[in-house]
Amino acid sequence: MAKFLIVEARFYEHLNDMLLDGARGALEAAGHEHETLTVPGALEIPGAISLAIDSGEYDGYVAIGVVIRGETYHFEIVAGESARGIMALTMDGAAIGNGIITTEDEEQALARADKTRKNKGGEAAAAAIAMYDLGQKFAG
């Protein structure tokens, strides 16, 4: 059994509740422990995961958040930089499932967050578990 940290940017509460439900369900179904940490926005997720990695308390991480395109360029910055930060951490060996969904509108976000539809929270948790398992394999 491993211990995972779900790091969520809780900007769209109703969508995050769905993503969290999926992530928690997948981790529990696999027999893993989990805790949840809330940060202000998607840009803060990689930094929070980096701090948690330094603590040595967790075996893997699930990033949860929703970024919906608005009228400004800010969408591209948030979507791209949060993904870049998470990818940098995975390249250093962290087991992270990226469940930050980026959509054009709320309907697309609902379809991806809902556990009975696309279940991106569950998929992110499954990816984190798979990367943890792969790390265990290569650790010997």
PDB file of C-alpha atoms in Angstrom:
ATOM      1  CA  MET A   1       0.000   0.000   0.000  1.00  0.00           C
ATOM      2  CA  ALA A   2       1.297   3.437  -0.976  1.00  0.00           C
ATOM      3  CA  LYS A   3       0.373   6.905   0.238  1.00  0.00           C
ATOM      4  CA  PHE A   4      -0.720   9.475  -2.338  1.00  0.00           C
ATOM      5  CA  LEU A   5      -1.265  13.206  -2.061  1.00  0.00           C
ATOM      6  CA  ILE A   6      -4.038  14.721  -4.139  1.00  0.00           C
ATOM      7  CA  VAL A   7      -3.211  18.376  -4.791  1.00  0.00           C
ATOM      8  CA  GLU A   8      -6.223  20.333  -5.971  1.00  0.00           C
ATOM      9  CA  ALA A   9      -6.718  23.857  -7.236  1.00  0.00           C
ATOM     10  CA  ARG A  10     -10.216  24.517  -5.966  1.00  0.00           C
ATOM     11  CA  PHE A  11     -11.362  27.273  -8.323  1.00  0.00           C
ATOM     12  CA  TYR A  12     -14.483  25.537  -9.685  1.00  0.00           C
ATOM     13  CA  GLU A  13     -15.797  23.760  -6.587  1.00  0.00           C
ATOM     14  CA  HIS A  14     -18.550  21.688  -8.217  1.00  0.00           C
ATOM     15  CA  LEU A  15     -16.159  20.399 -10.887  1.00  0.00           C
ATOM     16  CA  ASN A  16     -13.409  19.729  -8.376  1.00  0.00           C
ATOM     17  CA  ASP A  17     -15.805  17.707  -6.234  1.00  0.00           C
ATOM     18  CA  MET A  18     -16.346  15.410  -9.226  1.00  0.00           C
ATOM     19  CA  LEU A  19     -12.637  15.120 -10.010  1.00  0.00           C
ATOM     20  CA  LEU A  20     -11.842  14.397  -6.369  1.00  0.00           C
ATOM     21  CA  ASP A  21     -14.546  11.762  -6.185  1.00  0.00           C
ATOM     22  CA  GLY A  22     -13.009   9.974  -9.164  1.00  0.00           C
ATOM     23  CA  ALA A  23      -9.448  10.241  -7.867  1.00  0.00           C
ATOM     24  CA  ARG A  24     -10.296   9.107  -4.363  1.00  0.00           C
ATOM     25  CA  GLY A  25     -12.355   6.226  -5.692  1.00  0.00           C
ATOM     26  CA  ALA A  26      -9.519   4.966  -7.898  1.00  0.00           C
ATOM     27  CA  LEU A  27      -6.943   5.201  -5.095  1.00  0.00           C
ATOM     28  CA  GLU A  28      -9.211   3.458  -2.604  1.00  0.00           C
ATOM     29  CA  ALA A  29     -10.142   0.732  -5.098  1.00  0.00           C
ATOM     30  CA  ALA A  30      -6.430   0.030  -5.547  1.00  0.00           C
ATOM     31  CA  GLY A  31      -5.950  -0.152  -1.771  1.00  0.00           C
ATOM     32  CA  HIS A  32      -3.887   3.009  -1.373  1.00  0.00           C
ATOM     33  CA  GLU A  33      -4.036   5.730   1.268  1.00  0.00           C
ATOM     34  CA  HIS A  34      -4.521   9.358   0.297  1.00  0.00           C
ATOM     35  CA  GLU A  35      -4.687  12.882   1.640  1.00  0.00           C
ATOM     36  CA  THR A  36      -5.881  16.042  -0.075  1.00  0.00           C
ATOM     37  CA  LEU A  37      -4.174  19.428  -0.141  1.00  0.00           C
ATOM     38  CA  THR A  38      -5.867  22.529  -1.580  1.00  0.00           C
ATOM     39  CA  VAL A  39      -3.908  25.309  -3.293  1.00  0.00           C
ATOM     40  CA  PRO A  40      -5.156  28.629  -4.729  1.00  0.00           C
ATOM     41  CA  GLY A  41      -4.871  27.778  -8.429  1.00  0.00           C
ATOM     42  CA  ALA A  42      -3.456  25.425 -11.059  1.00  0.00           C
ATOM     43  CA  LEU A  43      -0.182  27.352 -11.230  1.00  0.00           C
ATOM     44  CA  GLU A  44       0.485  26.516  -7.575  1.00  0.00           C
ATOM     45  CA  ILE A  45       0.015  22.754  -7.990  1.00  0.00           C
ATOM     46  CA  PRO A  46       3.581  21.948  -9.177  1.00  0.00           C
ATOM     47  CA  GLY A  47       5.099  24.022  -6.375  1.00  0.00           C
ATOM     48  CA  ALA A  48       2.976  22.292  -3.753  1.00  0.00           C
ATOM     49  CA  ILE A  49       3.923  18.878  -5.140  1.00  0.00           C
ATOM     50  CA  SER A  50       7.589  19.880  -5.099  1.00  0.00           C
ATOM     51  CA  LEU A  51       7.334  20.842  -1.421  1.00  0.00           C
ATOM     52  CA  ALA A  52       5.557  17.565  -0.654  1.00  0.00           C
ATOM     53  CA  ILE A  53       8.254  15.595  -2.480  1.00  0.00           C
ATOM     54  CA  ASP A  54      10.859  17.258  -0.291  1.00  0.00           C
ATOM     55  CA  SER A  55       8.934  16.126   2.808  1.00  0.00           C
ATOM     56  CA  GLY A  56       9.304  12.472   1.843  1.00  0.00           C
ATOM     57  CA  GLU A  57       5.816  11.681   3.198  1.00  0.00           C
ATOM     58  CA  TYR A  58       4.189  10.519  -0.036  1.00  0.00           C
ATOM     59  CA  ASP A  59       4.788   7.900  -2.691  1.00  0.00           C
ATOM     60  CA  GLY A  60       2.829   9.574  -5.469  1.00  0.00           C
ATOM     61  CA  TYR A  61       0.719  12.562  -6.397  1.00  0.00           C
ATOM     62  CA  VAL A  62      -2.496  13.381  -8.222  1.00  0.00           C
ATOM     63  CA  ALA A  63      -2.885  16.899  -9.634  1.00  0.00           C
ATOM     64  CA  ILE A  64      -6.521  18.034  -9.849  1.00  0.00           C
ATOM     65  CA  GLY A  65      -7.854  21.279 -11.269  1.00  0.00           C
ATOM     66  CA  VAL A  66      -9.953  22.902 -13.950  1.00  0.00           C
ATOM     67  CA  VAL A  67      -8.865  25.617 -16.369  1.00  0.00           C
ATOM     68  CA  ILE A  68     -11.598  26.984 -18.632  1.00  0.00           C
ATOM     69  CA  ARG A  69     -10.735  29.301 -21.520  1.00  0.00           C
ATOM     70  CA  GLY A  70     -11.722  32.890 -20.887  1.00  0.00           C
ATOM     71  CA  GLU A  71     -11.432  36.071 -22.900  1.00  0.00           C
ATOM     72  CA  THR A  72      -7.723  36.633 -22.255  1.00  0.00           C
ATOM     73  CA  TYR A  73      -4.395  34.917 -22.908  1.00  0.00           C
ATOM     74  CA  HIS A  74      -4.240  33.868 -19.235  1.00  0.00           C
ATOM     75  CA  PHE A  75      -5.736  30.460 -20.122  1.00  0.00           C
ATOM     76  CA  GLU A  76      -2.699  29.504 -22.215  1.00  0.00           C
ATOM     77  CA  ILE A  77      -0.290  30.546 -19.485  1.00  0.00           C
ATOM     78  CA  VAL A  78      -2.090  28.635 -16.728  1.00  0.00           C
ATOM     79  CA  ALA A  79      -2.674  25.512 -18.819  1.00  0.00           C
ATOM     80  CA  GLY A  80       0.827  25.392 -20.285  1.00  0.00           C
ATOM     81  CA  GLU A  81       2.853  26.354 -17.241  1.00  0.00           C
ATOM     82  CA  SER A  82       1.032  24.049 -14.829  1.00  0.00           C
ATOM     83  CA  ALA A  83       1.564  21.149 -17.247  1.00  0.00           C
ATOM     84  CA  ARG A  84       5.221  22.123 -17.734  1.00  0.00           C
ATOM     85  CA  GLY A  85       5.810  22.238 -13.987  1.00  0.00           C
ATOM     86  CA  ILE A  86       4.240  18.833 -13.466  1.00  0.00           C
ATOM     87  CA  MET A  87       6.210  17.352 -16.372  1.00  0.00           C
ATOM     88  CA  ALA A  88       9.468  18.685 -14.919  1.00  0.00           C
ATOM     89  CA  LEU A  89       8.723  16.900 -11.645  1.00  0.00           C
ATOM     90  CA  THR A  90       7.899  13.644 -13.416  1.00  0.00           C
ATOM     91  CA  MET A  91      11.162  13.836 -15.328  1.00  0.00           C
ATOM     92  CA  ASP A  92      12.892  13.930 -11.947  1.00  0.00           C
ATOM     93  CA  GLY A  93      11.152  10.668 -11.049  1.00  0.00           C
ATOM     94  CA  ALA A  94       8.005  11.766  -9.214  1.00  0.00           C
ATOM     95  CA  ALA A  95       4.936   9.563  -9.714  1.00  0.00           C
ATOM     96  CA  ILE A  96       2.307  12.106 -10.750  1.00  0.00           C
ATOM     97  CA  GLY A  97      -1.016  11.753 -12.503  1.00  0.00           C
ATOM     98  CA  ASN A  98      -2.058  14.993 -14.162  1.00  0.00           C
ATOM     99  CA  GLY A  99      -5.785  15.583 -13.754  1.00  0.00           C
ATOM    100  CA  ILE A 100      -5.773  19.292 -14.530  1.00  0.00           C
ATOM    101  CA  ILE A 101      -8.417  19.535 -17.218  1.00  0.00           C
ATOM    102  CA  THR A 102      -8.303  22.381 -19.713  1.00  0.00           C
ATOM    103  CA  THR A 103     -11.459  23.084 -21.691  1.00  0.00           C
ATOM    104  CA  GLU A 104     -13.196  25.638 -23.846  1.00  0.00           C
ATOM    105  CA  ASP A 105     -16.312  25.784 -21.677  1.00  0.00           C
ATOM    106  CA  GLU A 106     -18.036  24.402 -18.601  1.00  0.00           C
ATOM    107  CA  GLU A 107     -19.937  21.679 -20.498  1.00  0.00           C
ATOM    108  CA  GLN A 108     -16.649  20.163 -21.676  1.00  0.00           C
ATOM    109  CA  ALA A 109     -15.332  20.375 -18.129  1.00  0.00           C
ATOM    110  CA  LEU A 110     -18.452  18.660 -16.746  1.00  0.00           C
ATOM    111  CA  ALA A 111     -18.070  15.806 -19.240  1.00  0.00           C
ATOM    112  CA  ARG A 112     -14.455  15.265 -18.183  1.00  0.00           C
ATOM    113  CA  ALA A 113     -14.940  15.677 -14.435  1.00  0.00           C
ATOM    114  CA  ASP A 114     -18.037  13.482 -14.039  1.00  0.00           C
ATOM    115  CA  LYS A 115     -17.115  10.017 -12.763  1.00  0.00           C
ATOM    116  CA  THR A 116     -19.887   8.450 -14.861  1.00  0.00           C
ATOM    117  CA  ARG A 117     -18.604  10.050 -18.069  1.00  0.00           C
ATOM    118  CA  LYS A 118     -14.889  10.613 -18.733  1.00  0.00           C
ATOM    119  CA  ASN A 119     -13.710  10.411 -15.088  1.00  0.00           C
ATOM    120  CA  LYS A 120     -10.472  12.347 -15.553  1.00  0.00           C
ATOM    121  CA  GLY A 121      -9.915  12.372 -11.769  1.00  0.00           C
ATOM    122  CA  GLY A 122      -9.951   8.582 -11.737  1.00  0.00           C
ATOM    123  CA  GLU A 123      -7.706   8.467 -14.807  1.00  0.00           C
ATOM    124  CA  ALA A 124      -5.191  10.792 -13.148  1.00  0.00           C
ATOM    125  CA  ALA A 125      -5.110   8.617 -10.031  1.00  0.00           C
ATOM    126  CA  ALA A 126      -4.655   5.497 -12.177  1.00  0.00           C
ATOM    127  CA  ALA A 127      -1.745   7.197 -13.961  1.00  0.00           C
ATOM    128  CA  ALA A 128      -0.128   8.116 -10.630  1.00  0.00           C
ATOM    129  CA  ILE A 129      -0.500   4.515  -9.441  1.00  0.00           C
ATOM    130  CA  ALA A 130       0.981   3.191 -12.697  1.00  0.00           C
ATOM    131  CA  MET A 131       3.983   5.529 -12.390  1.00  0.00           C
ATOM    132  CA  TYR A 132       4.460   4.556  -8.742  1.00  0.00           C
ATOM    133  CA  ASP A 133       4.390   0.872  -9.717  1.00  0.00           C
ATOM    134  CA  LEU A 134       6.897   1.527 -12.522  1.00  0.00           C
ATOM    135  CA  GLY A 135       9.178   3.330 -10.084  1.00  0.00           C
ATOM    136  CA  GLN A 136       9.011   0.336  -7.739  1.00  0.00           C
ATOM    137  CA  LYS A 137       9.939  -1.991 -10.591  1.00  0.00           C
ATOM    138  CA  PHE A 138      13.028   0.012 -11.507  1.00  0.00           C
ATOM    139  CA  ALA A 139      14.024   0.590  -7.890  1.00  0.00           C
ATOM    140  CA  GLY A 140      14.579  -3.151  -7.613  1.00  0.00           C
TER     141      GLY A 140
END
